[in-house]
Coordinates of C-alpha atoms and ligand atoms in Angstrom, one line a residue:
M1 CA 38.2 33.2 -15.8
T2 CA 36.7 29.9 -15.3
T3 CA 33.1 28.8 -15.8
I4 CA 30.9 26.6 -13.8
A5 CA 28.7 24.0 -15.8
P6 CA 24.7 25.0 -15.0
E7 CA 23.1 23.1 -12.6
G8 CA 21.6 19.9 -14.2
R9 CA 24.2 19.8 -16.9
V10 CA 26.5 16.7 -16.9
D11 CA 30.0 17.9 -16.6
T12 CA 31.9 16.0 -18.8
D13 CA 35.3 17.0 -17.8
Y14 CA 35.1 15.8 -14.3
E15 CA 33.6 12.6 -12.8
I16 CA 31.8 12.7 -9.2
V17 CA 32.6 9.9 -6.8
I18 CA 30.1 9.1 -4.0
G19 CA 30.1 6.9 -1.0
L20 CA 27.5 6.7 1.6
E21 CA 27.4 5.8 5.2
V22 CA 23.8 4.9 6.4
H23 CA 22.8 4.3 9.7
A24 CA 19.3 2.6 10.6
Q25 CA 18.0 2.5 14.2
L26 CA 16.9 -1.1 14.8
L27 CA 13.2 -1.9 15.6
T28 CA 14.1 -4.2 18.8
K29 CA 12.0 -3.5 22.1
S30 CA 14.7 -3.0 24.3
K31 CA 18.2 -1.3 23.9
M32 CA 21.5 -2.9 22.7
F33 CA 23.0 -3.6 26.2
C34 CA 20.3 -3.2 28.5
A35 CA 16.5 -3.7 29.2
C36 CA 15.3 -0.3 28.7
S37 CA 12.4 0.2 26.2
T38 CA 13.4 1.6 22.7
D39 CA 9.7 3.0 22.5
Y40 CA 10.9 6.6 24.0
A41 CA 9.5 8.7 20.7
N42 CA 6.5 10.2 22.8
S43 CA 7.9 10.1 26.2
A44 CA 9.5 12.6 28.7
P45 CA 13.4 13.2 28.2
N46 CA 15.4 10.8 30.4
T47 CA 12.6 8.3 31.4
H48 CA 13.9 5.5 29.5
V49 CA 17.2 5.3 31.2
C50 CA 19.3 2.8 33.5
P51 CA 22.6 2.7 35.0
V52 CA 24.1 0.8 31.9
C53 CA 22.7 3.3 29.3
M54 CA 23.5 6.3 31.5
G55 CA 27.2 4.7 31.3
M56 CA 27.4 4.6 35.2
P57 CA 30.6 2.8 36.4
G58 CA 30.8 -0.8 37.3
V59 CA 27.7 -1.9 35.2
M60 CA 27.9 -4.9 32.8
P61 CA 26.4 -4.7 29.1
V62 CA 24.4 -7.7 27.7
I63 CA 24.2 -8.1 24.1
N64 CA 20.6 -7.9 22.5
Q65 CA 20.4 -11.1 20.4
Q66 CA 17.5 -9.6 18.2
A67 CA 19.8 -6.8 17.2
V68 CA 22.3 -9.1 16.1
A69 CA 19.5 -10.9 14.2
Y70 CA 18.5 -8.1 12.2
T71 CA 21.9 -6.9 11.5
I72 CA 22.6 -10.2 9.8
M73 CA 19.3 -10.3 8.1
T74 CA 20.1 -7.0 6.6
A75 CA 23.5 -8.3 5.6
L76 CA 22.2 -11.4 3.6
A77 CA 19.6 -9.2 1.9
L78 CA 22.5 -7.2 0.9
N79 CA 24.6 -10.1 -0.4
C80 CA 27.2 -9.8 2.2
S81 CA 29.0 -12.7 3.8
I82 CA 28.8 -13.2 7.5
P83 CA 31.9 -14.4 9.4
E84 CA 32.1 -17.1 11.8
Y85 CA 33.7 -15.0 14.4
S86 CA 33.1 -11.1 15.1
K87 CA 33.4 -8.8 18.1
F88 CA 32.4 -5.5 19.6
D89 CA 35.0 -2.5 19.9
R90 CA 35.4 0.5 22.1
K91 CA 35.6 3.5 20.1
N92 CA 36.9 6.4 22.4
Y93 CA 35.9 10.2 21.9
P94 CA 34.8 12.6 24.5
Y95 CA 31.4 14.3 23.7
P96 CA 28.5 15.1 25.9
D97 CA 26.1 13.2 24.0
L98 CA 28.2 9.8 24.9
M99 CA 27.3 8.7 28.5
K100 CA 30.3 6.2 29.1
G101 CA 33.0 8.7 27.1
Y102 CA 32.9 5.9 24.5
Q103 CA 30.7 4.2 22.2
I104 CA 30.6 0.4 21.6
S105 CA 30.7 -0.3 17.9
Q106 CA 32.9 -2.7 15.8
Y107 CA 36.0 -1.9 14.2
D108 CA 38.1 -4.5 12.4
V109 CA 35.8 -7.5 12.6
P110 CA 32.4 -6.6 11.7
L111 CA 29.1 -8.9 11.5
S112 CA 29.2 -8.7 7.6
R113 CA 31.4 -7.6 4.5
N114 CA 31.5 -7.5 1.1
G115 CA 28.1 -7.5 -0.6
Y116 CA 26.1 -5.5 -2.8
L117 CA 23.0 -3.4 -3.7
T118 CA 21.6 -3.6 -7.3
V119 CA 19.8 0.0 -8.3
Q120 CA 18.0 0.4 -11.6
H121 CA 19.2 3.9 -13.0
N122 CA 18.4 5.1 -16.4
G123 CA 17.0 1.8 -17.2
Q124 CA 20.0 0.0 -16.3
A125 CA 20.8 -2.1 -13.3
K126 CA 24.0 -1.5 -11.6
K127 CA 25.7 -3.2 -8.6
I128 CA 26.8 -0.9 -5.7
G129 CA 29.0 -2.3 -3.2
I130 CA 28.3 -2.7 0.2
T131 CA 31.6 -2.6 2.4
R132 CA 30.0 -3.5 5.4
V133 CA 27.1 -3.8 7.6
H134 CA 27.9 -3.6 11.2
L135 CA 26.1 -3.0 14.8
E136 CA 26.6 -0.1 17.5
E137 CA 24.7 1.9 19.9
D138 CA 23.1 5.0 19.6
T139 CA 24.1 8.3 21.4
A140 CA 22.0 10.5 23.8
R141 CA 20.2 13.5 22.1
L142 CA 21.7 16.9 23.0
L143 CA 19.0 20.0 22.8
H144 CA 20.6 23.3 22.3
H145 CA 19.3 26.6 23.9
E146 CA 20.8 30.0 24.4
G147 CA 23.8 29.5 26.4
Y148 CA 23.3 26.1 27.5
S149 CA 22.5 22.8 26.3
L150 CA 20.2 19.9 27.7
V151 CA 20.8 16.1 27.3
D152 CA 18.1 13.6 26.7
I153 CA 19.9 10.0 27.4
N154 CA 16.4 8.0 25.9
R155 CA 18.0 7.6 22.8
A156 CA 21.4 6.5 24.4
G157 CA 22.3 2.7 23.7
T158 CA 19.5 2.3 21.0
P159 CA 20.7 -0.5 18.8
L160 CA 22.0 1.2 15.6
M161 CA 23.0 -0.2 12.2
E162 CA 25.8 0.8 10.0
I163 CA 25.5 0.2 6.4
V164 CA 28.9 1.4 4.6
S165 CA 28.9 1.5 0.7
E166 CA 31.8 1.5 -1.5
P167 CA 32.6 4.5 -3.6
D168 CA 30.7 3.6 -6.4
M169 CA 28.1 5.8 -7.0
R170 CA 28.8 8.3 -10.2
E171 CA 25.3 10.6 -9.6
P172 CA 23.8 12.5 -7.1
G173 CA 20.6 10.6 -8.4
E174 CA 22.2 7.4 -8.1
A175 CA 22.8 8.0 -4.1
R176 CA 19.3 9.0 -3.8
L177 CA 18.3 5.9 -5.5
Y178 CA 20.4 3.5 -3.4
M179 CA 19.1 5.2 -0.1
E180 CA 15.4 4.7 -1.5
Q181 CA 16.1 1.2 -2.5
L182 CA 18.2 0.5 0.9
R183 CA 15.1 2.0 2.6
E184 CA 12.6 -0.1 0.8
I185 CA 14.7 -3.5 1.8
L186 CA 15.1 -2.4 5.4
V187 CA 11.2 -1.9 6.0
Y188 CA 10.3 -5.0 4.0
L189 CA 12.8 -6.9 6.6
G190 CA 10.8 -5.2 9.5
V191 CA 14.3 -4.2 11.0
S192 CA 13.8 -0.4 10.5
S193 CA 11.2 2.0 10.3
G194 CA 13.1 3.6 7.8
R195 CA 11.9 7.1 8.6
M196 CA 14.5 9.7 7.7
E197 CA 12.5 12.7 8.7
E198 CA 12.6 11.4 12.3
G199 CA 16.0 10.4 12.4
S200 CA 15.7 6.5 12.7
L201 CA 17.4 6.5 9.1
R202 CA 20.5 8.8 8.5
C203 CA 22.8 9.4 5.9
D204 CA 26.5 10.7 5.7
A205 CA 28.0 10.9 2.3
N206 CA 31.4 10.8 1.1
I207 CA 32.0 12.9 -2.1
S208 CA 34.8 13.8 -4.1
V209 CA 35.5 14.5 -7.9
R210 CA 38.3 13.9 -10.2
P211 CA 39.3 14.5 -13.7
R212 CA 37.4 11.9 -16.0
G213 CA 39.7 9.1 -17.1
R214 CA 42.0 9.5 -13.7
Q215 CA 42.2 6.3 -11.4
E216 CA 43.3 7.7 -8.2
F217 CA 40.4 9.6 -6.0
G218 CA 40.1 13.2 -5.2
V219 CA 40.0 14.6 -1.8
K220 CA 36.8 14.0 -0.2
A221 CA 34.3 15.9 1.7
E222 CA 31.9 14.2 4.3
I223 CA 28.6 15.8 4.1
K224 CA 26.1 15.3 7.1
N225 CA 22.7 16.8 8.0
M226 CA 20.8 15.5 5.2
N227 CA 17.4 14.7 6.5
S228 CA 15.3 13.6 3.3
F229 CA 16.0 11.5 0.0
R230 CA 15.7 14.9 -1.9
S231 CA 18.3 16.7 0.5
V232 CA 21.0 13.9 -0.1
E233 CA 20.4 14.3 -4.0
R234 CA 20.3 18.0 -3.7
A235 CA 23.3 18.5 -1.2
L236 CA 25.6 16.1 -3.1
A237 CA 24.7 18.2 -6.4
Y238 CA 25.7 21.4 -4.7
E239 CA 29.0 20.0 -3.2
A240 CA 30.2 18.1 -6.5
Q241 CA 29.7 21.8 -8.4
R242 CA 31.5 23.4 -5.5
Q243 CA 34.5 21.0 -5.8
I244 CA 34.7 21.3 -9.4
A245 CA 34.5 25.1 -9.4
L246 CA 36.9 24.8 -6.9
L247 CA 39.3 22.7 -8.9
R248 CA 38.8 24.8 -12.2
E249 CA 40.1 28.0 -10.5
G250 CA 43.1 26.1 -9.6
G251 CA 42.3 25.6 -6.1
T252 CA 42.2 22.3 -3.9
V253 CA 39.4 20.5 -2.0
V254 CA 40.2 20.2 1.7
Q255 CA 39.4 17.0 3.6
E256 CA 36.6 18.1 5.8
T257 CA 33.1 17.5 7.1
R258 CA 30.6 19.6 6.0
G259 CA 26.9 20.2 6.8
W260 CA 24.1 20.7 4.5
V261 CA 21.9 23.7 5.1
E262 CA 18.5 23.1 3.5
T263 CA 17.1 26.3 4.0
K264 CA 20.1 27.9 2.2
G265 CA 21.0 24.7 -0.2
I266 CA 24.5 24.8 0.5
T267 CA 27.0 22.9 2.3
V268 CA 29.1 24.8 5.2
S269 CA 32.4 23.5 6.5
Q270 CA 31.9 22.1 10.1
R271 CA 35.5 20.8 10.9
S272 CA 38.6 19.9 9.1
K273 CA 40.2 16.3 9.2
E274 CA 43.1 17.8 11.2
Q275 CA 40.7 18.0 14.1
A276 CA 39.3 14.5 13.6
H277 CA 40.0 12.2 16.8
D278 CA 42.0 9.3 17.3
Y279 CA 39.3 6.6 18.5
R280 CA 41.7 4.4 19.9
Y281 CA 39.7 1.2 19.3
F282 CA 40.5 -1.7 21.3
P283 CA 38.2 -4.9 21.6
E284 CA 35.5 -4.2 24.3
P285 CA 36.5 -5.9 27.3
D286 CA 33.1 -6.3 29.0
L287 CA 31.5 -8.2 26.0
P288 CA 32.3 -11.7 25.0
P289 CA 33.2 -12.5 21.3
L290 CA 30.3 -13.4 19.0
L291 CA 30.3 -16.6 17.7
I292 CA 27.8 -16.8 14.7
S293 CA 27.0 -20.5 13.9
R294 CA 26.4 -21.5 10.2
E295 CA 23.0 -23.1 11.4
W296 CA 21.8 -19.8 13.1
V297 CA 22.9 -18.0 9.9
A298 CA 21.1 -20.5 7.6
G299 CA 17.7 -20.2 9.7
L300 CA 17.8 -16.3 9.7
R301 CA 18.3 -16.8 5.6
A302 CA 15.5 -19.3 5.5
R303 CA 13.3 -17.0 7.2
L304 CA 14.1 -13.7 5.3
P305 CA 10.9 -12.3 3.7
E306 CA 10.3 -11.5 0.1
L307 CA 12.5 -8.6 -1.0
P308 CA 11.1 -5.8 -3.2
D309 CA 13.2 -6.5 -6.2
A310 CA 11.6 -10.2 -6.0
R311 CA 8.1 -8.7 -5.6
R312 CA 8.5 -6.0 -8.3
A313 CA 9.5 -9.5 -10.7
R314 CA 6.5 -11.7 -9.4
Y315 CA 3.9 -8.9 -9.7
A316 CA 5.1 -8.9 -13.6
A317 CA 5.4 -12.3 -14.3
E318 CA 2.3 -13.8 -12.1
Y319 CA -0.2 -11.1 -12.4
G320 CA 1.1 -9.3 -15.7
V321 CA 0.7 -5.9 -14.2
S322 CA 2.6 -3.1 -15.8
A323 CA 6.3 -2.2 -14.6
Q324 CA 4.8 1.2 -13.1
D325 CA 2.2 -0.3 -11.3
A326 CA 4.3 -3.1 -10.0
N327 CA 6.7 -0.5 -8.7
V328 CA 4.4 1.7 -7.1
M329 CA 2.8 -1.4 -5.2
T330 CA 6.4 -2.3 -4.1
E331 CA 7.3 1.0 -3.0
D332 CA 4.1 1.2 -0.8
K333 CA 4.1 -2.2 0.8
A334 CA 0.9 -1.9 2.3
L335 CA -0.9 -1.2 -1.2
G336 CA 0.7 -4.2 -2.6
D337 CA -0.3 -6.4 0.4
Y338 CA -3.9 -5.3 -0.1
F339 CA -3.7 -6.1 -4.0
E340 CA -2.9 -9.7 -3.0
Q341 CA -5.7 -10.0 -0.6
V342 CA -8.0 -8.9 -3.3
M343 CA -6.1 -11.6 -5.4
A344 CA -6.4 -14.2 -2.9
V345 CA -10.4 -13.8 -2.6
S346 CA -11.0 -13.3 -6.1
R347 CA -12.5 -16.4 -7.9
A348 CA -12.1 -14.7 -11.6
S349 CA -11.2 -17.3 -14.0
D350 CA -8.7 -14.7 -16.2
R351 CA -6.2 -14.3 -13.3
K352 CA -4.1 -11.6 -15.2
A353 CA -7.2 -9.9 -16.4
R354 CA -8.6 -9.4 -12.7
A355 CA -5.0 -8.5 -11.5
R356 CA -5.1 -5.6 -14.1
A357 CA -8.7 -4.8 -12.9
A358 CA -7.7 -4.9 -9.4
S359 CA -4.6 -2.9 -9.9
N360 CA -6.3 -0.2 -11.9
W361 CA -9.1 0.2 -9.4
L362 CA -6.8 0.1 -6.4
L363 CA -4.3 2.6 -7.6
S364 CA -6.6 5.1 -9.2
E365 CA -10.0 5.2 -7.1
V366 CA -9.2 3.5 -3.9
V367 CA -5.7 5.8 -3.8
R368 CA -7.9 8.7 -4.4
L369 CA -10.5 7.9 -1.6
L370 CA -7.2 7.3 0.6
K371 CA -6.0 10.9 -0.2
A372 CA -9.2 12.7 0.0
N373 CA -9.5 11.3 3.3
A374 CA -6.2 11.1 4.7
V375 CA -6.5 7.6 5.9
P376 CA -3.9 4.5 5.5
I377 CA -5.0 1.5 3.5
Q378 CA -4.8 -0.3 6.6
S379 CA -7.7 1.4 8.4
I380 CA -10.3 1.7 6.1
P381 CA -13.5 -0.3 6.1
L382 CA -13.4 -1.2 2.5
T383 CA -12.2 -5.0 2.7
P384 CA -10.3 -6.9 0.0
A385 CA -13.3 -9.0 -0.4
A386 CA -15.5 -5.9 -0.9
L387 CA -13.4 -4.7 -3.9
A388 CA -13.1 -8.1 -5.4
N389 CA -16.9 -8.1 -5.2
L390 CA -17.2 -4.8 -7.0
L391 CA -14.8 -6.4 -9.6
D392 CA -17.1 -9.3 -9.9
L393 CA -20.2 -7.0 -10.5
L394 CA -18.2 -5.3 -13.3
D395 CA -17.1 -8.6 -15.0
K396 CA -20.9 -9.7 -15.0
E397 CA -21.7 -6.4 -16.6
R398 CA -24.4 -5.9 -13.6
I399 CA -23.2 -2.3 -13.0
T400 CA -21.5 0.3 -15.6
G401 CA -18.1 1.8 -14.6
K402 CA -19.7 5.0 -13.5
Q403 CA -22.0 3.0 -11.0
A404 CA -18.8 1.2 -10.0
K405 CA -17.4 4.3 -8.8
E406 CA -20.3 5.8 -7.0
I407 CA -20.7 2.3 -5.3
L408 CA -17.1 2.1 -4.1
D409 CA -17.7 5.5 -2.6
E410 CA -20.1 4.4 -0.4
A411 CA -18.4 0.9 0.2
F412 CA -15.1 2.8 1.1
A413 CA -16.7 4.7 3.8
T414 CA -19.2 1.9 5.2
G415 CA -17.3 -1.3 4.3
E416 CA -20.6 -2.5 2.5
L417 CA -20.6 -5.2 0.2
P418 CA -20.9 -3.6 -3.2
E419 CA -23.7 -6.5 -4.1
A420 CA -25.5 -5.4 -1.0
I421 CA -25.5 -1.7 -2.1
V422 CA -26.7 -2.4 -5.5
E423 CA -29.6 -4.7 -4.0
R424 CA -30.6 -1.9 -1.4
K425 CA -30.4 0.7 -3.9
G426 CA -32.6 -1.4 -6.3
I427 CA -29.9 -0.7 -9.0
K428 CA -31.1 -2.0 -12.3
P429 CA -28.5 -3.6 -14.5
P430 CA -27.4 -2.0 -17.5
I431 CA -29.1 -1.8 -20.7
S432 CA -27.6 -5.1 -22.3
D433 CA -30.6 -5.2 -25.0
Q434 CA -29.1 -4.1 -28.1
G435 CA -32.4 -3.4 -29.5
E436 CA -33.5 -1.2 -26.9
L437 CA -30.0 1.0 -27.0
E438 CA -30.1 1.3 -30.6
R439 CA -33.7 2.7 -30.5
I440 CA -32.7 5.3 -27.6
I441 CA -29.3 6.2 -29.6
E442 CA -31.5 7.0 -33.0
E443 CA -33.8 9.2 -31.1
V444 CA -30.8 11.2 -29.8
I445 CA -29.6 11.3 -33.4
R446 CA -32.7 12.7 -34.6
N447 CA -32.7 15.4 -31.8
N448 CA -29.4 16.9 -32.1
P449 CA -28.8 17.7 -35.7
K450 CA -26.3 20.3 -35.0
A451 CA -23.8 17.7 -33.2
I452 CA -24.4 15.3 -35.9
N453 CA -23.2 18.0 -38.3
D454 CA -20.2 18.9 -36.0
Y455 CA -19.3 15.6 -35.9
Q456 CA -19.4 14.8 -39.6
G457 CA -17.7 18.3 -40.3
G458 CA -14.6 16.7 -38.3
K459 CA -15.4 17.9 -34.7
T460 CA -14.5 15.0 -33.1
N461 CA -15.3 15.8 -29.7
A462 CA -19.1 16.4 -30.6
L463 CA -19.3 12.5 -30.3
Q464 CA -18.4 12.9 -26.5
A465 CA -21.8 15.2 -26.4
L466 CA -23.7 12.7 -28.0
V467 CA -22.5 10.0 -25.8
G468 CA -23.7 12.1 -22.7
Q469 CA -27.2 12.7 -24.3
V470 CA -27.5 8.7 -24.6
M471 CA -26.3 8.4 -21.2
K472 CA -28.7 10.8 -19.7
A473 CA -31.7 9.1 -21.9
T474 CA -30.8 5.7 -20.1
R475 CA -30.0 7.4 -16.8
G476 CA -26.7 6.0 -16.8
Q477 CA -27.8 2.3 -17.5
A478 CA -25.9 2.1 -20.5
K479 CA -22.2 1.3 -21.0
A480 CA -20.4 4.4 -22.4
D481 CA -18.0 2.2 -24.6
S482 CA -20.7 0.4 -26.3
V483 CA -22.8 3.7 -26.7
Q484 CA -19.4 5.2 -28.4
K485 CA -19.4 2.2 -30.5
L486 CA -22.9 2.3 -31.8
L487 CA -22.9 6.0 -32.5
R488 CA -19.7 5.6 -34.3
S489 CA -21.1 2.9 -36.5
K490 CA -24.3 4.6 -37.0
L491 CA -22.7 8.0 -37.9
G492 CA -19.4 6.5 -39.7
E493 CA -16.0 8.0 -38.8
T494 CA -15.1 11.4 -39.3
P495 CA -13.5 12.3 -42.1
S496 CA -10.6 13.6 -40.5
A497 CA -10.1 10.7 -37.7
Ligands
ZN501 ZN1 19.2 1.2 30.0

C-alpha cells in the first residue's frame, strides 16, 4: 500500500520542478508579416486576411518592426541580453491551423537570452531564470463541430511573443505568482493585453518531480489548456500529486503532453513524445537576418516605462502608503494612475498624510462605488481634482467623515466639486465649539442613565449607543471621534477596558 499526500500538504520526500512557456499576442496594429489588422476580435471569420497570412504561394513576408521592438522591450524588462544578430527560422509541421505548412519562429538565435524575473513568494524574493524571449507568428483558429471543422484565419500571422523560463519554480503557487507578475510587466509595457481568458496570454507548463536531494531532473510532462492563473496553480498541483503517486507505486512517469480539464480538475494524456514531430528548422529564406543596433536597443531601454516593482517601491518611499495598498495600486494600474493624479493636484502641506488619506478613500469608498456601479475608474465623472477637494474639506474640518461619504456618492455620479455640493446644500460646518458640544453630551448623559450604567458596568459597546445619541442631537454636525473622546473623559474608562 502506498499513500498519497493529502492535497495542500507539502510533500517532503519529493521536489516539484516547474518551467513555463508563455505566449503573448503583441498589441501591434498590423500582423507579423503583412499589413492585415490585428483588431479582429469582433469581426466575422476570415475578414482580416490577405495572400500573405493565408499562406498563398509566391508571396513575400515583411517583418513588423513594432513587434520586434515590443519583444526587445519585454526582454529588457526581464533583464535579458540582446544579441547584435538574430534571425527567423521555419518550423515545419503539418496541421490545418498552419496556413503555410510551417510557422515562422526563431530557433537557435532568438532576440534575447538569459534574463530573470524576481517573484515575492512567502515573503522572500526569488529569481526565476528566463531562458529566452523570442518572436513568432500565431496560428489560425480551428472551430470544431460534429463531424467537421472550420478554420478562421483572422488570428493567423498575429505577432506572438514566447517567454521561456528556466525550470526554477518549485511550487504551483510560485508558478502562479510568476505568471501574475509577468502579466503585470507586459501590461505596464503596453505590449500585451494580458488577458488569459481571451487567449491573448497563454501558458504551457513543464513539470516533473524528483526525490528530494537528487540533482537530475525527473521525466517531465507538458501541461496545456490552462486559461486562468487559478487553473495554472490547480493543474500543476494536480499533476505533481499524480506523478508523485505514480512513483510511490513503483511506476514511471511518461514524457507526454497532457491537457488540463477544468471542469473535472484533472490532466489527461493528449499525445506521447513518440508522436512528437521533428520540426526540421532551417533559416527562413524569405526574410533577411536581423541586425540589432546598440543605439536602437539603448533607445528602447531609455523609453521603458516604470515597471511594477519600481512603482511598488516608489509608493512606499515617496508616499509612505502601506505595502498592501501599494500592491493593490500596482496590480490595478488604472487605480494607481488615478491615485497619482490626485496627488499631483493636491496642495496639502503634509504629503504623506495626504497620500494615506487619498489611498484610503480611493481603495475603500471609491472602489466600493466602482463595484456597485460596475464601471471602470477611467470612465467615472469624479475627477482626481474632485477627490482632492473632498480631502481638502476634511483636512479643514469643514465636513465630517460621515458627510464626506454622502458628498462622495453625489460627486461620483455627477462630477460636481464637493465644495460646490456643500455650498448648494447649505451644509453647516461641524460643531467645533467645544462648549456647545459638551453641553449636548451632558444632556445625552442625563437622558440615558441605563446606557451609562451599562457602560460603567463594563459593557463597552454601550459607548457606541451614546455616541449615536450625540450625533443625532447634533444632526451629524459633530465629529464622531471627538464625541467619543469627550464621552470617555466624562464617564471615565470602563473598569474592564
Ligand atoms: Zn494578411
